[in-house]
Amino acid sequence: LKKECCHNNEKVIKTHLIQKIVDDFNNYKPLIIILIYCILLSSVQLSPLEPQKFMSNFMGYFLVFLSLFKFFDLKGFVEGFSTYDLITMRVRGYGYLYPFIEFSLGAAYLAQSNLFVVNVITVVIMLGSGVGVLKSILSGQKIKCACLGTVLNVPLSTVSVLENFGMGAMAAYKLFFFL
């Protein structure tokens, strides 16, 4: 009887674990698809693999794609963004500018234009956004991430932290090539 009880508990735990994995995958499926597209688009543009150009292209496509989702419902994006972005909490207009900044940075990466300045701005913006995301998560807030606008429902989570700090880290890494 005791063995049967433990066996049932293991089944329940496995079922919950599988359900959590499926739920997480479904929550982040839009972001996973965007990442795959960014990798594929960045890869097909290069004859031999050029890591620096690949990284610029990846960052460009990623920023452009994310900005486009924000434009579908700019007001809704600003509402969501203002719940965790430290600047937008104080200066609402920044939230309206953010998708334009993000799109411009992405376009500059794709055009390989002014990359030193673009990387500096990307580091500042991504680290600033990342701090707001991290602060919200650590405070236990359960809010929707505005990274994909209001079109897709992605929870604010560790993935959001990695997205912001990851882009900031890539831009910082690229700055070393200018030194």
mmCIF file of C-alpha atoms in Angstrom, residues 19-156:
data_model
loop_
_atom_site.group_PDB
_atom_site.id
_atom_site.type_symbol
_atom_site.label_atom_id
_atom_site.label_comp_id
_atom_site.label_asym_id
_atom_site.label_seq_id
_atom_site.Cartn_x
_atom_site.Cartn_y
_atom_site.Cartn_z
ATOM 1 C CA GLN A 19 2.279 20.292 -17.801
ATOM 2 C CA LYS A 20 4.621 23.074 -16.600
ATOM 3 C CA ILE A 21 7.009 22.412 -19.493
ATOM 4 C CA VAL A 22 4.124 22.485 -21.995
ATOM 5 C CA ASP A 23 2.709 25.677 -20.448
ATOM 6 C CA ASP A 24 6.120 27.375 -20.473
ATOM 7 C CA PHE A 25 6.675 26.370 -24.100
ATOM 8 C CA ASN A 26 3.249 27.732 -25.082
ATOM 9 C CA ASN A 27 3.876 30.975 -23.169
ATOM 10 C CA TYR A 28 7.217 31.540 -24.859
ATOM 11 C CA LYS A 29 6.445 30.069 -28.283
ATOM 12 C CA PRO A 30 6.219 33.517 -29.954
ATOM 13 C CA LEU A 31 9.607 34.500 -28.570
ATOM 14 C CA ILE A 32 11.129 31.149 -29.590
ATOM 15 C CA ILE A 33 9.810 31.606 -33.135
ATOM 16 C CA ILE A 34 11.256 35.136 -33.286
ATOM 17 C CA LEU A 35 14.642 33.839 -32.094
ATOM 18 C CA ILE A 36 14.624 31.098 -34.739
ATOM 19 C CA TYR A 37 13.748 33.607 -37.482
ATOM 20 C CA CYS A 38 16.501 35.969 -36.307
ATOM 21 C CA ILE A 39 19.067 33.169 -36.346
ATOM 22 C CA LEU A 40 17.960 31.918 -39.771
ATOM 23 C CA LEU A 41 17.806 35.369 -41.363
ATOM 24 C CA SER A 42 21.195 36.282 -39.913
ATOM 25 C CA SER A 43 22.728 33.010 -41.121
ATOM 26 C CA VAL A 44 21.551 33.133 -44.731
ATOM 27 C CA GLN A 45 23.111 36.547 -45.280
ATOM 28 C CA LEU A 46 26.642 35.357 -44.634
ATOM 29 C CA SER A 47 28.735 33.288 -47.002
ATOM 30 C CA PRO A 48 31.437 32.230 -44.559
ATOM 31 C CA LEU A 49 30.316 32.599 -40.982
ATOM 32 C CA GLU A 50 31.372 36.043 -39.807
ATOM 33 C CA PRO A 51 30.645 36.170 -36.055
ATOM 34 C CA GLN A 52 30.609 39.971 -35.733
ATOM 35 C CA LYS A 53 28.326 40.488 -38.706
ATOM 36 C CA PHE A 54 26.114 37.579 -37.594
ATOM 37 C CA MET A 55 25.747 39.185 -34.157
ATOM 38 C CA SER A 56 24.897 42.579 -35.669
ATOM 39 C CA ASN A 57 22.328 41.011 -37.976
ATOM 40 C CA PHE A 58 20.813 38.939 -35.177
ATOM 41 C CA MET A 59 20.542 41.973 -32.900
ATOM 42 C CA GLY A 60 19.093 44.031 -35.756
ATOM 43 C CA TYR A 61 16.399 41.533 -36.657
ATOM 44 C CA PHE A 62 15.566 40.882 -33.010
ATOM 45 C CA LEU A 63 15.124 44.572 -32.208
ATOM 46 C CA VAL A 64 13.122 45.238 -35.386
ATOM 47 C CA PHE A 65 10.785 42.273 -34.780
ATOM 48 C CA LEU A 66 10.187 43.218 -31.151
ATOM 49 C CA SER A 67 9.526 46.852 -32.043
ATOM 50 C CA LEU A 68 6.966 45.887 -34.685
ATOM 51 C CA PHE A 69 4.799 44.090 -32.135
ATOM 52 C CA LYS A 70 4.778 47.201 -29.974
ATOM 53 C CA PHE A 71 3.478 49.358 -32.837
ATOM 54 C CA PHE A 72 0.290 47.265 -33.204
ATOM 55 C CA ASP A 73 -1.023 48.762 -29.958
ATOM 56 C CA LEU A 74 1.320 51.537 -28.898
ATOM 57 C CA LYS A 75 -0.931 52.787 -26.104
ATOM 58 C CA GLY A 76 -1.359 49.256 -24.709
ATOM 59 C CA PHE A 77 2.391 48.724 -24.894
ATOM 60 C CA VAL A 78 3.028 51.904 -22.897
ATOM 61 C CA GLU A 79 0.442 50.823 -20.284
ATOM 62 C CA GLY A 80 2.193 47.460 -19.839
ATOM 63 C CA PHE A 81 5.715 48.861 -20.069
ATOM 64 C CA SER A 82 4.997 51.488 -17.420
ATOM 65 C CA THR A 83 4.318 48.729 -14.863
ATOM 66 C CA TYR A 84 7.991 47.757 -14.770
ATOM 67 C CA ASP A 85 10.198 50.103 -16.818
ATOM 68 C CA LEU A 86 11.852 52.545 -14.422
ATOM 69 C CA ILE A 87 11.992 55.453 -16.895
ATOM 70 C CA THR A 88 8.472 55.006 -18.288
ATOM 71 C CA MET A 89 7.096 54.919 -14.729
ATOM 72 C CA ARG A 90 8.308 58.511 -14.342
ATOM 73 C CA VAL A 91 8.264 59.825 -17.929
ATOM 74 C CA ARG A 92 5.384 58.291 -19.872
ATOM 75 C CA GLY A 93 6.593 59.800 -23.145
ATOM 76 C CA TYR A 94 9.645 57.545 -23.043
ATOM 77 C CA GLY A 95 7.331 54.553 -23.373
ATOM 78 C CA TYR A 96 5.941 56.005 -26.611
ATOM 79 C CA LEU A 97 9.470 56.642 -27.908
ATOM 80 C CA TYR A 98 10.823 53.219 -26.921
ATOM 81 C CA PRO A 99 9.543 51.231 -29.949
ATOM 82 C CA PHE A 100 10.944 53.911 -32.279
ATOM 83 C CA ILE A 101 14.307 53.762 -30.502
ATOM 84 C CA GLU A 102 14.267 49.960 -30.643
ATOM 85 C CA PHE A 103 13.386 49.969 -34.360
ATOM 86 C CA SER A 104 16.088 52.559 -35.117
ATOM 87 C CA LEU A 105 18.733 50.556 -33.272
ATOM 88 C CA GLY A 106 17.681 47.410 -35.144
ATOM 89 C CA ALA A 107 17.790 49.172 -38.512
ATOM 90 C CA ALA A 108 21.233 50.606 -37.696
ATOM 91 C CA TYR A 109 22.553 47.138 -36.812
ATOM 92 C CA LEU A 110 21.213 45.750 -40.084
ATOM 93 C CA ALA A 111 22.695 48.655 -42.064
ATOM 94 C CA GLN A 112 26.007 48.324 -40.152
ATOM 95 C CA SER A 113 25.751 52.067 -39.531
ATOM 96 C CA ASN A 114 27.450 53.948 -36.665
ATOM 97 C CA LEU A 115 27.899 50.703 -34.739
ATOM 98 C CA PHE A 116 29.954 52.259 -31.947
ATOM 99 C CA VAL A 117 27.169 54.725 -31.086
ATOM 100 C CA VAL A 118 24.472 52.082 -31.643
ATOM 101 C CA ASN A 119 26.207 49.667 -29.263
ATOM 102 C CA VAL A 120 26.613 52.325 -26.559
ATOM 103 C CA ILE A 121 22.918 53.274 -26.785
ATOM 104 C CA THR A 122 21.892 49.601 -26.815
ATOM 105 C CA VAL A 123 23.931 48.873 -23.671
ATOM 106 C CA VAL A 124 22.362 51.814 -21.819
ATOM 107 C CA ILE A 125 18.785 51.084 -22.908
ATOM 108 C CA MET A 126 18.895 47.312 -22.426
ATOM 109 C CA LEU A 127 20.598 47.472 -19.042
ATOM 110 C CA GLY A 128 18.140 50.145 -17.901
ATOM 111 C CA SER A 129 15.171 48.052 -19.023
ATOM 112 C CA GLY A 130 16.737 44.926 -17.550
ATOM 113 C CA VAL A 131 17.044 46.522 -14.116
ATOM 114 C CA GLY A 132 13.321 47.393 -14.182
ATOM 115 C CA VAL A 133 12.397 43.851 -15.226
ATOM 116 C CA LEU A 134 14.633 42.304 -12.568
ATOM 117 C CA LYS A 135 13.267 44.609 -9.868
ATOM 118 C CA SER A 136 9.670 43.686 -10.780
ATOM 119 C CA ILE A 137 10.387 39.966 -10.788
ATOM 120 C CA LEU A 138 12.256 40.081 -7.474
ATOM 121 C CA SER A 139 9.376 42.012 -5.898
ATOM 122 C CA GLY A 140 7.063 39.148 -6.880
ATOM 123 C CA GLN A 141 4.918 41.084 -9.348
ATOM 124 C CA LYS A 142 2.984 38.842 -11.742
ATOM 125 C CA ILE A 143 2.654 41.042 -14.800
ATOM 126 C CA LYS A 144 2.680 40.588 -18.535
ATOM 127 C CA CYS A 145 5.854 41.403 -20.403
ATOM 128 C CA ALA A 146 5.348 44.239 -22.873
ATOM 129 C CA CYS A 147 8.285 43.010 -24.996
ATOM 130 C CA LEU A 148 5.866 41.703 -27.647
ATOM 131 C CA GLY A 149 3.355 44.485 -27.181
ATOM 132 C CA THR A 150 -0.209 43.526 -26.335
ATOM 133 C CA VAL A 151 -0.589 41.241 -29.345
ATOM 134 C CA LEU A 152 1.037 38.249 -27.658
ATOM 135 C CA ASN A 153 0.805 37.315 -24.000
ATOM 136 C CA VAL A 154 4.260 36.586 -22.596
ATOM 137 C CA PRO A 155 4.784 36.676 -18.818
ATOM 138 C CA LEU A 156 7.480 38.892 -17.329
#
